[in-house]
PDB file of C-alpha atoms in Angstrom:
ATOM      1  CA  MET A   1       4.520  13.118  12.097  1.00 52.00           C
ATOM      2  CA  ARG A   2       2.615  11.710  15.014  1.00 64.00           C
ATOM      3  CA  GLN A   3       0.032  13.678  17.005  1.00 73.00           C
ATOM      4  CA  ILE A   4       0.570  13.467  20.750  1.00 85.00           C
ATOM      5  CA  GLN A   5      -1.330  14.873  23.717  1.00 91.00           C
ATOM      6  CA  TYR A   6       0.269  16.295  26.830  1.00 93.00           C
ATOM      7  CA  VAL A   7      -1.861  17.182  29.883  1.00 96.00           C
ATOM      8  CA  VAL A   8      -1.063  19.811  32.506  1.00 97.00           C
ATOM      9  CA  LYS A   9      -3.171  19.691  35.697  1.00 98.00           C
ATOM     10  CA  ALA A  10      -3.713  22.459  38.247  1.00 98.00           C
ATOM     11  CA  VAL A  11      -5.949  23.252  41.223  1.00 97.00           C
ATOM     12  CA  ILE A  12      -7.031  26.501  42.875  1.00 96.00           C
ATOM     13  CA  ASN A  13      -8.125  25.617  46.391  1.00 95.00           C
ATOM     14  CA  PRO A  14     -10.821  27.524  48.289  1.00 91.00           C
ATOM     15  CA  GLU A  15      -9.495  30.713  49.886  1.00 88.00           C
ATOM     16  CA  GLU A  16      -6.751  30.974  47.218  1.00 93.00           C
ATOM     17  CA  LEU A  17      -6.636  33.402  44.309  1.00 94.00           C
ATOM     18  CA  ASN A  18      -4.134  31.702  42.022  1.00 96.00           C
ATOM     19  CA  THR A  19      -1.845  28.817  41.242  1.00 97.00           C
ATOM     20  CA  SER A  20       0.843  28.100  38.698  1.00 97.00           C
ATOM     21  CA  VAL A  21       2.279  24.964  37.153  1.00 98.00           C
ATOM     22  CA  ASN A  22       5.740  24.612  35.623  1.00 97.00           C
ATOM     23  CA  PHE A  23       6.180  21.950  32.950  1.00 96.00           C
ATOM     24  CA  LYS A  24       8.254  20.957  29.930  1.00 93.00           C
ATOM     25  CA  LEU A  25       6.504  20.017  26.720  1.00 89.00           C
ATOM     26  CA  PRO A  26       8.222  17.139  24.943  1.00 85.00           C
ATOM     27  CA  THR A  27      10.169  18.065  21.824  1.00 85.00           C
ATOM     28  CA  GLY A  28       7.856  18.843  18.938  1.00 87.00           C
ATOM     29  CA  PHE A  29       5.589  21.451  17.372  1.00 90.00           C
ATOM     30  CA  THR A  30       2.558  22.471  19.431  1.00 91.00           C
ATOM     31  CA  THR A  31      -0.530  22.917  17.280  1.00 91.00           C
ATOM     32  CA  GLY A  32      -3.212  23.647  19.863  1.00 94.00           C
ATOM     33  CA  ALA A  33      -4.487  23.520  23.413  1.00 96.00           C
ATOM     34  CA  ALA A  34      -7.815  23.072  25.168  1.00 96.00           C
ATOM     35  CA  LEU A  35      -8.824  23.714  28.758  1.00 97.00           C
ATOM     36  CA  TYR A  36     -11.275  21.676  30.811  1.00 96.00           C
ATOM     37  CA  THR A  37     -12.487  22.351  34.365  1.00 95.00           C
ATOM     38  CA  ASN A  38     -14.653  20.703  36.975  1.00 94.00           C
ATOM     39  CA  GLY A  39     -17.218  23.501  36.410  1.00 90.00           C
ATOM     40  CA  ILE A  40     -16.958  25.286  39.761  1.00 90.00           C
ATOM     41  CA  GLU A  41     -16.229  28.597  37.999  1.00 87.00           C
ATOM     42  CA  LYS A  42     -19.715  28.511  36.460  1.00 84.00           C
ATOM     43  CA  ALA A  43     -21.343  28.641  39.891  1.00 82.00           C
ATOM     44  CA  ILE A  44     -19.425  31.693  41.131  1.00 81.00           C
ATOM     45  CA  ASN A  45     -19.012  35.293  40.031  1.00 80.00           C
ATOM     46  CA  ALA A  46     -15.211  35.245  40.004  1.00 81.00           C
ATOM     47  CA  MET A  47     -13.370  35.926  36.734  1.00 90.00           C
ATOM     48  CA  ALA A  48     -10.976  33.047  35.981  1.00 94.00           C
ATOM     49  CA  THR A  49      -7.968  33.725  33.741  1.00 96.00           C
ATOM     50  CA  ILE A  50      -5.034  31.753  32.381  1.00 97.00           C
ATOM     51  CA  GLU A  51      -1.636  32.899  31.099  1.00 97.00           C
ATOM     52  CA  MET A  52       1.184  30.911  29.501  1.00 97.00           C
ATOM     53  CA  LYS A  53       4.846  31.962  29.745  1.00 96.00           C
ATOM     54  CA  ASP A  54       8.101  30.457  28.556  1.00 93.00           C
ATOM     55  CA  ASP A  55      11.251  30.030  30.654  1.00 92.00           C
ATOM     56  CA  ASN A  56      12.284  33.631  29.887  1.00 92.00           C
ATOM     57  CA  SER A  57       8.986  34.923  31.379  1.00 92.00           C
ATOM     58  CA  ILE A  58       7.794  35.915  27.923  1.00 91.00           C
ATOM     59  CA  ALA A  59       4.028  35.562  27.592  1.00 92.00           C
ATOM     60  CA  ILE A  60       3.184  33.084  24.848  1.00 92.00           C
ATOM     61  CA  VAL A  61      -0.475  33.734  25.632  1.00 94.00           C
ATOM     62  CA  PRO A  62      -1.253  36.808  27.750  1.00 95.00           C
ATOM     63  CA  SER A  63      -3.687  36.573  30.638  1.00 96.00           C
ATOM     64  CA  VAL A  64      -7.121  35.886  29.133  1.00 96.00           C
ATOM     65  CA  HIS A  65     -10.436  34.490  30.356  1.00 95.00           C
ATOM     66  CA  ILE A  66     -10.363  30.686  30.534  1.00 94.00           C
ATOM     67  CA  ASP A  67     -13.149  30.457  27.949  1.00 93.00           C
ATOM     68  CA  ASN A  68     -10.579  31.642  25.391  1.00 93.00           C
ATOM     69  CA  TRP A  69      -8.832  28.271  25.932  1.00 94.00           C
ATOM     70  CA  ARG A  70     -11.944  26.066  25.788  1.00 92.00           C
ATOM     71  CA  GLN A  71     -12.417  23.533  23.008  1.00 88.00           C
ATOM     72  CA  SER A  72     -15.010  24.724  20.481  1.00 86.00           C
ATOM     73  CA  ASN A  73     -17.954  22.584  19.398  1.00 82.00           C
ATOM     74  CA  GLY A  74     -18.240  20.984  15.993  1.00 72.00           C
ATOM     75  CA  GLY A  75     -15.685  20.546  13.266  1.00 73.00           C
ATOM     76  CA  GLU A  76     -12.517  18.508  13.305  1.00 80.00           C
ATOM     77  CA  TYR A  77     -10.962  17.542  16.620  1.00 81.00           C
ATOM     78  CA  GLU A  78      -7.641  19.366  16.197  1.00 83.00           C
ATOM     79  CA  LYS A  79      -9.272  22.469  14.710  1.00 84.00           C
ATOM     80  CA  SER A  80     -11.567  22.738  17.747  1.00 90.00           C
ATOM     81  CA  PHE A  81      -8.520  23.464  19.970  1.00 92.00           C
ATOM     82  CA  LYS A  82      -7.078  26.926  20.650  1.00 93.00           C
ATOM     83  CA  PRO A  83      -4.425  27.444  17.924  1.00 92.00           C
ATOM     84  CA  MET A  84      -0.904  27.616  19.366  1.00 92.00           C
ATOM     85  CA  ASN A  85       1.616  26.856  16.572  1.00 89.00           C
ATOM     86  CA  PHE A  86       5.035  26.998  18.218  1.00 90.00           C
ATOM     87  CA  ASP A  87       8.076  24.747  18.463  1.00 89.00           C
ATOM     88  CA  THR A  88       8.498  23.542  22.046  1.00 87.00           C
ATOM     89  CA  GLY A  89      12.245  24.077  21.718  1.00 81.00           C
ATOM     90  CA  ASN A  90      13.071  22.030  24.817  1.00 80.00           C
ATOM     91  CA  LYS A  91      11.994  24.980  27.002  1.00 89.00           C
ATOM     92  CA  ASP A  92      10.259  25.100  30.347  1.00 94.00           C
ATOM     93  CA  TYR A  93       6.807  26.650  30.423  1.00 96.00           C
ATOM     94  CA  SER A  94       4.391  27.838  33.067  1.00 97.00           C
ATOM     95  CA  LEU A  95       0.641  28.215  33.201  1.00 98.00           C
ATOM     96  CA  ILE A  96      -0.690  30.792  35.651  1.00 98.00           C
ATOM     97  CA  PHE A  97      -4.324  30.430  36.721  1.00 97.00           C
ATOM     98  CA  THR A  98      -5.915  33.395  38.524  1.00 96.00           C
ATOM     99  CA  LEU A  99      -9.270  34.294  40.079  1.00 94.00           C
ATOM    100  CA  ASP A 100     -10.278  37.871  40.838  1.00 92.00           C
ATOM    101  CA  GLU A 101     -11.984  36.737  44.048  1.00 89.00           C
ATOM    102  CA  LYS A 102     -11.641  33.707  46.313  1.00 88.00           C
ATOM    103  CA  LEU A 103     -13.716  30.568  45.849  1.00 87.00           C
ATOM    104  CA  PRO A 104     -16.557  30.226  48.323  1.00 84.00           C
ATOM    105  CA  GLY A 105     -17.202  26.910  50.049  1.00 86.00           C
ATOM    106  CA  ASP A 106     -14.830  23.985  50.154  1.00 92.00           C
ATOM    107  CA  VAL A 107     -14.699  22.729  46.548  1.00 92.00           C
ATOM    108  CA  PRO A 108     -11.515  23.531  44.564  1.00 95.00           C
ATOM    109  CA  LEU A 109     -11.439  24.679  40.945  1.00 95.00           C
ATOM    110  CA  LYS A 110      -9.612  21.991  38.960  1.00 97.00           C
ATOM    111  CA  PHE A 111      -8.023  22.490  35.540  1.00 97.00           C
ATOM    112  CA  HIS A 112      -6.745  20.170  32.813  1.00 97.00           C
ATOM    113  CA  VAL A 113      -4.993  21.796  29.860  1.00 97.00           C
ATOM    114  CA  VAL A 114      -4.467  19.431  26.938  1.00 96.00           C
ATOM    115  CA  PHE A 115      -1.724  20.344  24.462  1.00 95.00           C
ATOM    116  CA  LEU A 116      -1.671  18.764  21.017  1.00 93.00           C
ATOM    117  CA  TYR A 117       1.682  18.543  19.323  1.00 87.00           C
ATOM    118  CA  ASN A 118       3.439  16.707  16.539  1.00 84.00           C
ATOM    119  CA  ASN A 119       6.888  15.198  16.584  1.00 74.00           C
ATOM    120  CA  ASN A 120       9.048  13.237  14.205  1.00 62.00           C
ATOM    121  CA  ILE A 121       9.682   9.727  15.417  1.00 48.00           C
ATOM    122  CA  GLN A 122      12.199   7.707  13.487  1.00 47.00           C
ATOM    123  CA  ARG A 123      12.077   3.976  13.886  1.00 44.00           C
ATOM    124  CA  MET A 124      15.297   2.004  13.753  1.00 42.00           C
TER     125      MET A 124
END
């Protein structure tokens, strides 16, 4: 098994309430995820949420506050990520980022979601 990282990036621009990103995780078993932002959400009163769905529109993670996806402090690296534990199954996925009110000013809210997963790589 080899641990691999896959990053999904998204942006909510000022005067927008949401954005979504469609992506395909490489074949493997996803063990965790962590969300990072540029910090704009800390300077506003808007509630920021994230939801993850598969290609059948089934919520893998229902809409929750983005802090639920943040990496925790201390401990082992992989254990500090949000536990996910699912086989990617060659499916398409989407992340939906939502604010309950528009961003003020002209600075966008930027997201990076890092997925950790393992795969079997056989060398010839």
